[in-house]
Structure formats: structure tokens, C-alpha cells
Tab-separated table of C-alpha atoms in Angstrom:
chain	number	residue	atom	x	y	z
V	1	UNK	CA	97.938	-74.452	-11.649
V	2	UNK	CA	95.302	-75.647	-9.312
V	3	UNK	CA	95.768	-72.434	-7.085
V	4	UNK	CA	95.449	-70.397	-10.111
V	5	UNK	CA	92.368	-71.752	-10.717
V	6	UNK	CA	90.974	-71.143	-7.290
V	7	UNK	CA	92.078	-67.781	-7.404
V	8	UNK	CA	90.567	-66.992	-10.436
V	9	UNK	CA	87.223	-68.378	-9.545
V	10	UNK	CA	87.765	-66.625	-6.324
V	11	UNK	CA	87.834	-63.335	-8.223
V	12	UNK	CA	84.644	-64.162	-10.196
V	13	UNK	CA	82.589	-64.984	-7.510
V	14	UNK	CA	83.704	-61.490	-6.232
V	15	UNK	CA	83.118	-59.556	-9.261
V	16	UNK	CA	79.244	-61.624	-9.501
V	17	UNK	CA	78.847	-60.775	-5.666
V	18	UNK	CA	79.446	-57.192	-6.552
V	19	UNK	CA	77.101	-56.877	-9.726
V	20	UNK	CA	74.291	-58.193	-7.670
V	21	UNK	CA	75.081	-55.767	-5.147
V	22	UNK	CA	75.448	-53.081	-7.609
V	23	UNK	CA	72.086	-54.108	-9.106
V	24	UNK	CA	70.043	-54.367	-6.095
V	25	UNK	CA	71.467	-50.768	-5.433
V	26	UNK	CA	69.986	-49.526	-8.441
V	27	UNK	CA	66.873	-51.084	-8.499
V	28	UNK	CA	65.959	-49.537	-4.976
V	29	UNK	CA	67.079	-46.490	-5.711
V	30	UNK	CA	65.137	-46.479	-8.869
V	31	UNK	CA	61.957	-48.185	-7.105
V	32	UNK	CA	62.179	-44.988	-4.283
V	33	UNK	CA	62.527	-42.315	-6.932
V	34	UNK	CA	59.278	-44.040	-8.783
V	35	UNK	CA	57.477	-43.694	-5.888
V	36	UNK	CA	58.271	-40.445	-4.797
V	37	UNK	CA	57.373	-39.152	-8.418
V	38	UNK	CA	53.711	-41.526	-7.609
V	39	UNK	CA	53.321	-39.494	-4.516
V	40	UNK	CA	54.561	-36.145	-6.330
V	41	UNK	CA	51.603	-37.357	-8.885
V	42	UNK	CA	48.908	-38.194	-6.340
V	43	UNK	CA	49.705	-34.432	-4.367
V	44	UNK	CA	49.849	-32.710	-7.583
V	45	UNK	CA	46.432	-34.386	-8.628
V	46	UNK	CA	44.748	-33.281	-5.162
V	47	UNK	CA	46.131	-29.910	-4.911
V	48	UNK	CA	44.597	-29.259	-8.585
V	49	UNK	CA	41.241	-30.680	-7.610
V	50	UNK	CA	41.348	-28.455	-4.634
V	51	UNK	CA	42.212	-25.811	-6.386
V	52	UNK	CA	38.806	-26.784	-8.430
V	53	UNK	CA	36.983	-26.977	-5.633
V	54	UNK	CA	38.272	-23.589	-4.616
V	55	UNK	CA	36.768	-22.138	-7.859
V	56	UNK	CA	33.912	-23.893	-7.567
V	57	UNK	CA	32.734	-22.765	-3.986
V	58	UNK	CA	33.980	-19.023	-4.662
V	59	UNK	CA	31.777	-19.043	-8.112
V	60	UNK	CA	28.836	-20.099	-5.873
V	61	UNK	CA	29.667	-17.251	-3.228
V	62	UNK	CA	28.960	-14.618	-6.684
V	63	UNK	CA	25.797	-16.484	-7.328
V	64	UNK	CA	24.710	-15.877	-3.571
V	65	UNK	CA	24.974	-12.631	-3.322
V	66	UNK	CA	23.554	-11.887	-6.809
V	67	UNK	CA	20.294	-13.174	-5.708
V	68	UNK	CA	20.018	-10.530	-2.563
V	69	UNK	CA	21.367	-7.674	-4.856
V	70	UNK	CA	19.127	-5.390	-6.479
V	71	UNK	CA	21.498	-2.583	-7.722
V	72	UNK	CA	21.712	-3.384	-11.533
V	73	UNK	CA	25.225	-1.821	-11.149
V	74	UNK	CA	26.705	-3.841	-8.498
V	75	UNK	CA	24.724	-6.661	-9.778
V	76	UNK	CA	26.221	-6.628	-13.094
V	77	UNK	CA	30.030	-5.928	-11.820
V	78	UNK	CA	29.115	-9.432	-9.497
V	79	UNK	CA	27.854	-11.160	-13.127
V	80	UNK	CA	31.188	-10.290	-14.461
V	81	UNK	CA	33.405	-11.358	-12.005
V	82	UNK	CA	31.704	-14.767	-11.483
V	83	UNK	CA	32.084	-15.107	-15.590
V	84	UNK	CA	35.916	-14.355	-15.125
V	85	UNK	CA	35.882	-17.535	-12.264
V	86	UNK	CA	34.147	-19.261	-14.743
V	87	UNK	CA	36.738	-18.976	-17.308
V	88	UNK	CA	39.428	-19.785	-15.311
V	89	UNK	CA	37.824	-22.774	-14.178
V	90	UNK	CA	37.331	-24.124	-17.452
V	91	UNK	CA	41.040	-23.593	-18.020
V	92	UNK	CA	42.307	-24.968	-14.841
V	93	UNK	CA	40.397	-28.141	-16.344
V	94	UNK	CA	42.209	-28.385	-19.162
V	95	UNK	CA	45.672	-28.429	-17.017
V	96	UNK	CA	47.801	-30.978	-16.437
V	97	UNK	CA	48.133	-31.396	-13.336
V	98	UNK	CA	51.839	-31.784	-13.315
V	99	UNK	CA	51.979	-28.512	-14.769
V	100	UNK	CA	53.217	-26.969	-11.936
V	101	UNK	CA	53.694	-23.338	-13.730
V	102	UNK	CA	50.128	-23.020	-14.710
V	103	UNK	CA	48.831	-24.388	-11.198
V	104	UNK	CA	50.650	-21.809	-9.401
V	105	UNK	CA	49.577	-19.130	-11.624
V	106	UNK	CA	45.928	-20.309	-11.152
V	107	UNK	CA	46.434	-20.258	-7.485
V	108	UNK	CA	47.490	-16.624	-7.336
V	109	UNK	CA	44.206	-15.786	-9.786
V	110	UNK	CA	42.226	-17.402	-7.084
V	111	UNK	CA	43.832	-15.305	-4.365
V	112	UNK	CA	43.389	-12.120	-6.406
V	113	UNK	CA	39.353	-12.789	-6.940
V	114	UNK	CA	39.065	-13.838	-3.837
V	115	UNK	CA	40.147	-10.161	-2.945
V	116	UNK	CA	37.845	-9.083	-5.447
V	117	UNK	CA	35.186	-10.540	-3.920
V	118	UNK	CA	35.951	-9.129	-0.673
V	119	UNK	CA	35.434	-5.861	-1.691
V	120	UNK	CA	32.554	-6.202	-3.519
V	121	UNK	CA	31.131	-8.011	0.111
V	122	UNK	CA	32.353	-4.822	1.748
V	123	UNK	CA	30.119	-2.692	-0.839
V	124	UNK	CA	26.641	-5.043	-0.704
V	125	UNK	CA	27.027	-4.545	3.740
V	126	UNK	CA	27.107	-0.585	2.798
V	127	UNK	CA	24.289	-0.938	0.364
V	128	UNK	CA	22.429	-3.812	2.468
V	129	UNK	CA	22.889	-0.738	5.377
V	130	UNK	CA	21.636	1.880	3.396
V	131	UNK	CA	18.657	0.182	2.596
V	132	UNK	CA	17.808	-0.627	5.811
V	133	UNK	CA	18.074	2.876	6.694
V	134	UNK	CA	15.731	3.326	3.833
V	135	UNK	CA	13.517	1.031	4.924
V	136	UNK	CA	13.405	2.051	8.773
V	137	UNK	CA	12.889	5.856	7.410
V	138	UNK	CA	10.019	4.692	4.690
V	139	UNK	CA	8.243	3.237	7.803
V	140	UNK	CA	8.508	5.881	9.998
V	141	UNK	CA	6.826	8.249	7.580
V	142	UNK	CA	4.440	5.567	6.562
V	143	UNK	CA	3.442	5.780	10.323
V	144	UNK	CA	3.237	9.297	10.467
V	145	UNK	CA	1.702	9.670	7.401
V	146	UNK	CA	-1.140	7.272	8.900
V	147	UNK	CA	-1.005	8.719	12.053
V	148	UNK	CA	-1.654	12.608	10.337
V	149	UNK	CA	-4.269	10.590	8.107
V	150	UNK	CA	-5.748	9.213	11.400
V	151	UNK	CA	-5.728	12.752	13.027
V	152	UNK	CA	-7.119	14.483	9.913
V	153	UNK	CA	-10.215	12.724	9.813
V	154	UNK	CA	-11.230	13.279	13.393
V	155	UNK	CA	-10.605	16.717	12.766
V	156	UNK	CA	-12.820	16.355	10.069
V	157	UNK	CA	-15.161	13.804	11.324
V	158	UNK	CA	-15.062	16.917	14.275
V	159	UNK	CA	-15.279	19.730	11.704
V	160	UNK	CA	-18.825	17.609	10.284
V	161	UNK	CA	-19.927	16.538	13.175
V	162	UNK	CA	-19.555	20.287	14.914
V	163	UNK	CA	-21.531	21.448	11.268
V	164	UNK	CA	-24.332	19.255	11.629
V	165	UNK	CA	-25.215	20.401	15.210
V	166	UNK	CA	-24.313	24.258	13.694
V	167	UNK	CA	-26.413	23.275	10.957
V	168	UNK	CA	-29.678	21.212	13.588
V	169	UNK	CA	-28.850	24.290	16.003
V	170	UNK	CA	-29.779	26.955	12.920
V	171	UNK	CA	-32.864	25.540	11.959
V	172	UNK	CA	-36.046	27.520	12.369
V	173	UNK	CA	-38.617	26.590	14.612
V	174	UNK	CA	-42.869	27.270	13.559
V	175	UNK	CA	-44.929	26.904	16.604
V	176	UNK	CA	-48.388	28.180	17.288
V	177	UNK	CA	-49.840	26.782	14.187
V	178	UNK	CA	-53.469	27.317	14.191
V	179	UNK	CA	-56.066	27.172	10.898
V	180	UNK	CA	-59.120	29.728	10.327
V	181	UNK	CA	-61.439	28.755	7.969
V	182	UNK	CA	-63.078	31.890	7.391
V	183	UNK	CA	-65.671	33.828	4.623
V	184	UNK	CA	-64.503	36.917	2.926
V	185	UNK	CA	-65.443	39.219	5.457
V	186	UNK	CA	-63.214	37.026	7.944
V	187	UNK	CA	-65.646	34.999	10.178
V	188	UNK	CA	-65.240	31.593	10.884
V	189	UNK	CA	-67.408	29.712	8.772
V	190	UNK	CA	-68.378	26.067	10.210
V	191	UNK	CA	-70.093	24.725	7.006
V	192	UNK	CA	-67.646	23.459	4.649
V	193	UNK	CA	-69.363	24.988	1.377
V	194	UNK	CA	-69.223	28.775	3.226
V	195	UNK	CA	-65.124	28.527	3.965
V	196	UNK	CA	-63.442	31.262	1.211
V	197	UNK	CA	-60.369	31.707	3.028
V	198	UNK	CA	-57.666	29.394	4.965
V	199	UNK	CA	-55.886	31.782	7.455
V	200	UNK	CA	-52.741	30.252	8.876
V	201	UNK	CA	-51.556	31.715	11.431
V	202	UNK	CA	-48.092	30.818	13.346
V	203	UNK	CA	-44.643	31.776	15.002
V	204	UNK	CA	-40.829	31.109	13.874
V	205	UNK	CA	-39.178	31.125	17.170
V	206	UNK	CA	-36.357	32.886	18.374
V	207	UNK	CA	-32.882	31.473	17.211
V	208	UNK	CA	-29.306	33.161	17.595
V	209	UNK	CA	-27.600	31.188	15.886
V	210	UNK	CA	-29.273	31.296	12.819
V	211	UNK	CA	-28.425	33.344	10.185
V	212	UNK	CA	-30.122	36.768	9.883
V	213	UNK	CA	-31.821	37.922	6.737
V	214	UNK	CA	-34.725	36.689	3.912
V	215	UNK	CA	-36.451	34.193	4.303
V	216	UNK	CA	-38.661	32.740	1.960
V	217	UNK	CA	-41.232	30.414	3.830
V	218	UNK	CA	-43.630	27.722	1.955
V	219	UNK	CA	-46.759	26.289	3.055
V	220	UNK	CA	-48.717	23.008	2.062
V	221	UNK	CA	-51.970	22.384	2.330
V	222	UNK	CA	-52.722	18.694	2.432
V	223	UNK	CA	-56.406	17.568	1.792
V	224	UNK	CA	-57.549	14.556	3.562
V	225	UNK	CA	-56.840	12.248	0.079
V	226	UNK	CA	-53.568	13.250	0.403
V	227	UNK	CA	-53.503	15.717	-2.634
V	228	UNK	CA	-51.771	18.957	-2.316
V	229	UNK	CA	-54.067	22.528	-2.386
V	230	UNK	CA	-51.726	24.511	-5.652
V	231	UNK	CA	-52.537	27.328	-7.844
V	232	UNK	CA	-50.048	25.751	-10.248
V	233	UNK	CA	-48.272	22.680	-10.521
V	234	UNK	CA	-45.082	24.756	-11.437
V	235	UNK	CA	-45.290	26.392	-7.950
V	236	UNK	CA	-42.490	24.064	-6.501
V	237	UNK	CA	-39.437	24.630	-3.867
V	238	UNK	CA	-36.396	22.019	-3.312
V	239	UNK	CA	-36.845	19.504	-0.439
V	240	UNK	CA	-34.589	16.597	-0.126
V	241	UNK	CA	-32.826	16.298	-3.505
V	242	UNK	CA	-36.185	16.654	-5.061
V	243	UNK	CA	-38.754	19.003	-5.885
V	244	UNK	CA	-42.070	18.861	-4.132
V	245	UNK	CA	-45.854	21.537	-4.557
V	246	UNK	CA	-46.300	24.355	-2.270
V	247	UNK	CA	-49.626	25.816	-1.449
V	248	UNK	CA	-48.799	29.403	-0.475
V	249	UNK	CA	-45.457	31.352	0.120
V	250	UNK	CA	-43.778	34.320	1.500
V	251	UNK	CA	-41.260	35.783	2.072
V	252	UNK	CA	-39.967	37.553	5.737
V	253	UNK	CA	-36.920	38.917	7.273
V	254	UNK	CA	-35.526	37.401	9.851
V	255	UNK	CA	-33.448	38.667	12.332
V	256	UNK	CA	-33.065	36.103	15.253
V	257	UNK	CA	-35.979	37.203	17.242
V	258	UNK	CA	-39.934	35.926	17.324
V	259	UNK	CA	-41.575	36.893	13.751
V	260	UNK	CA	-45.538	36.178	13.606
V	261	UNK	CA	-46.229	34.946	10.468
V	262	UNK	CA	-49.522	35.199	8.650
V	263	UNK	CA	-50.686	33.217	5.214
V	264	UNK	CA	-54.263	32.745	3.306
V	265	UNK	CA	-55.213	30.107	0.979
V	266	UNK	CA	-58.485	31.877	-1.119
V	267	UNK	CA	-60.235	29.129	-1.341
V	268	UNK	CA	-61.087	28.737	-5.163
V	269	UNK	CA	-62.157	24.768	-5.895
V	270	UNK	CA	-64.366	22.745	-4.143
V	271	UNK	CA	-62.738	21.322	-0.313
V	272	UNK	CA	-63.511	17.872	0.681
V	273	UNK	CA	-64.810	17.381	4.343
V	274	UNK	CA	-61.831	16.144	5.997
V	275	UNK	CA	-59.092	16.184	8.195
V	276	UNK	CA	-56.505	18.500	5.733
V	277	UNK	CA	-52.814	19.148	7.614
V	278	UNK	CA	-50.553	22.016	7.181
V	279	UNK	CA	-46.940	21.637	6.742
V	280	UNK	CA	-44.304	24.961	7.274
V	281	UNK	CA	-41.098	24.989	5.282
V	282	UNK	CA	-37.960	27.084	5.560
V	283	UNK	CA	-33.899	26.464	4.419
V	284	UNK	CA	-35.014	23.170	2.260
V	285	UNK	CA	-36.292	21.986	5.865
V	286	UNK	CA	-39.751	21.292	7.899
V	287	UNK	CA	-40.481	23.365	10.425
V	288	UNK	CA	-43.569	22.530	11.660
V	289	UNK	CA	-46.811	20.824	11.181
V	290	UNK	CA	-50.820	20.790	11.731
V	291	UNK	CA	-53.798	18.850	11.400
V	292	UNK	CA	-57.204	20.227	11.084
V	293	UNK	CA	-60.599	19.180	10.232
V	294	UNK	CA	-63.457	21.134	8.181
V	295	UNK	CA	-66.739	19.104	8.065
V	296	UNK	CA	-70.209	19.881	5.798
């Protein structure tokens, strides 16, 4: 009876020995499958935030190269695409991130824009080239327009210059100037109150360059208060945008060669005693000039 017993206990210390075993079995195997499904958690967790990231960074690639773009075309196929990373951003947030389906899915719409993208890069280096081409080609007309610029006005700087000295080398020339004051028989008269005529007499030089043909010549008598001798105040000739009194004109023909020249004055209101001056016009220019005196 007594062995009985022993064996019996014997058996139940066996069959407890084995339980515990069993348990302590079970509860490793269920502590290591826990924290493999932690771990599967924690990688499943990171590998969605990187995948966030991942949108993130290739939304903020669009917005680079928007700002450098100034095609409206390109620029609003770049403002689409980043709108499409957008979206799927938003929905990758709303993920689980055990949702293993939906990640991978995700992930190959992030490989496909990123493809997108690549293109599009390969389309703003054509463009970016283009317009550097541009811009090399605007400046090298922009320098050749200067440079023609540069070249026309010394041509005409040249062209003005060359008609100015035309123009000085034209101009006629009175010398000889002389003053008779004479009575109307034609003797000089030295008494004042006895002049009736002012003879002037005086050359226009030879000048080749000039051109041939009428000439219309103007004289002005000065008297010593610096009033001009005039028949008419509405006897007037051009002379240096204005309009000034002539005494006494005529006209000659001019050919290039010496032309004596011979004008009177009929002396017809009273003359001051004086020193009175002479001055010879021709072309809208003075050609020459001379003092005299006539005393009581």
C-alpha cells in the first residue's frame, strides 16, 4: 500500500514537472512571437515615416524648380505634379502603418513620380540651355548693335564735322573795303554837311568751292550811336535765327572767281560826325567789315 502511494506521488510530481515545463515552453514562445510582432511594428512605423519623408523632400524638389521656371507651360505641368505628391501624402498619413498593402502601393507611386520628375528635370536642362543660347545670342547683337551705333555716329560726327569745314571752306570772303563820301557829281567831300553819297567799294574773293550762281549781298551802315542807316524798317535779311536792317543790297553772280563789287548809300537825313562802320553780308553770314570816320 505504502509503495502504491509512492508511486502514485511519483507520477504526480512527474505530470507537475511536465506542466511547468510545458508552460514555460509556451510562455517563451509566446514572449518571442510578441516581440518579433514589436519589432515588425517599430520597422513598419519607420519605413512609413520614411516613406513620408520621401514625399516630403520630392514635393520640395517641384517647389525648387518652379521658382527658376518661367515657361507657364512647364511651370504649370510642375504645379500639377507637386499637387498629385501632395495628395498622396495626405493619404499615406491617414495609413496604418501596418497596412502593408497600401504602403507598398504608396511606395511604387513614389517610384513612378519620382520618374516623373526626372523627365520633367531632363526638359527644364533643355529649356535652361536654350535660354542660355538666347541669352548669349541677345548679347552678341546687343554688342553689335552698340558697336554699329558706335560706328554710325563717327560716321556722322565725320559726315558733320566734314560739312562744317565744306560749309567754313564755302564762305565768301569781302576784302578791300574802302568808304567814299562823295557829292553828287562824285568828289570826295571832307565836310560832313556836303557828303550826298556813301560809295562802298570792295572785293568777294576767289573761292572754288563755293557754289556758283546769285548772290544777293547786304550792306549795313552803322552810325557812330550805333543806329542802323535804312530806307525802311521792313528792309530786313535773316542772320542768325533772327532778322536784322540792311542799309543797301544787291544782287551779283558769282562764279568762283574775284567779283568787284560796288554800292551807294544817297545820303538823304542828316549824318552825325562820327566814326560809322560798314558790315558785308552774304549766305546768312558776315563777310567783312569797316570802320570809317566823317567829321564837320
Amino acid at each position: 500500500m505504502d509503495t502504491e502511494k509512492k508511486n502514485n506521488s511519483k507520477i504526480l510530481i512527474a505530470i507537475i514537472v511536465l506542466l511547468i515545463i510545458g508552460i514555460s515552453v509556451a510562455a517563451y514562445f509566446i514572449f518571442n512571437q510578441k516581440t518579433q510582432i514589436d519589432e515588425l511594428q517599430q520597422e513598419s512605423t519607420l519605413n512609413k515615416q520614411q516613406l513620408e519623408d520621401e514625399y516630403e523632400n520630392l514635393s520640395m524638389q517641384y517647389e525648387g524648380f518652379k521658382l527658376n521656371i518661367r515657361n507657364d507651360s512647364l511651370l504649370q505641368k510642375l504645379t500639377n505634379e507637386q499637387a498629385k505628391v501632395q495628395r498622396l501624402l495626405e493619404e499615406l498619413k491617414t495609413v496604418k502603418a501596418e497596412n502593408r498593402a497600401e504602403i507598398s502601393r504608396l511606395n511604387k507611386e513614389l517610384a513612378t513620380l519620382r520618374q516623373v520628375l526626372k523627365s520633367y528635370i531632363v526638359q527644364i536642362d533643355s529649356l535652361n540651355r536654350a535660354n542660355e543660347q538666347l541669352r548669349q545670342e541677345k548679347q552678341e547683337i546687343t554688342t553689335k548693335y552698340q558697336e554699329t551705333t558706335k560706328t554710325l555716329n563717327q560716321v556722322t560726327q565725320q559726315k558733320q564735322d566734314l560739312t562744317e569745314k565744306v560749309t567754313k571752306a564755302a564762305k565768301l570772303d569781302a576784302t578791300g573795303i574802302s568808304v567814299l563820301a562823295t557829292n553828287s557829281k562824285g568828289k570826295v567831300q571832307k565836310k560832313i554837311n556836303k557828303v550826298e553819297q556813301l560809295v562802298i567799294n570792295f572785293t568777294i574773293t576767289k573761292n572754288i568751292t563755293a557754289e556758283p550762281g546769285e548772290r544777293t549781298i547786304y550792306a549795313r551802315i552803322m552810325k557812330p550811336d550805333d543806329d542802323v542807316l535804312t530806307k525802311s524798317r521792313a528792309n530786313t535779311f535773316a542772320y542768325e535765327n533772327g532778322n536784322i536792317n540792311y542799309s543797301i543790297k544787291r544782287i551779283v553772280e558769282y562764279g568762283g572767281e574775284e567779283v568787284a563789287v560796288t554800292m551807294y548809300w544817297n545820303v538823304e537825313e542828316y549824318l552825325m560826325p562820327g566814326t560809322y562802320r560798314i558790315d558785308i553780308f552774304a549766305d546768312g553770314n558776315r563777310i567783312g567789315s569797316k570802320s570809317f570816320t566823317l567829321e564837320n
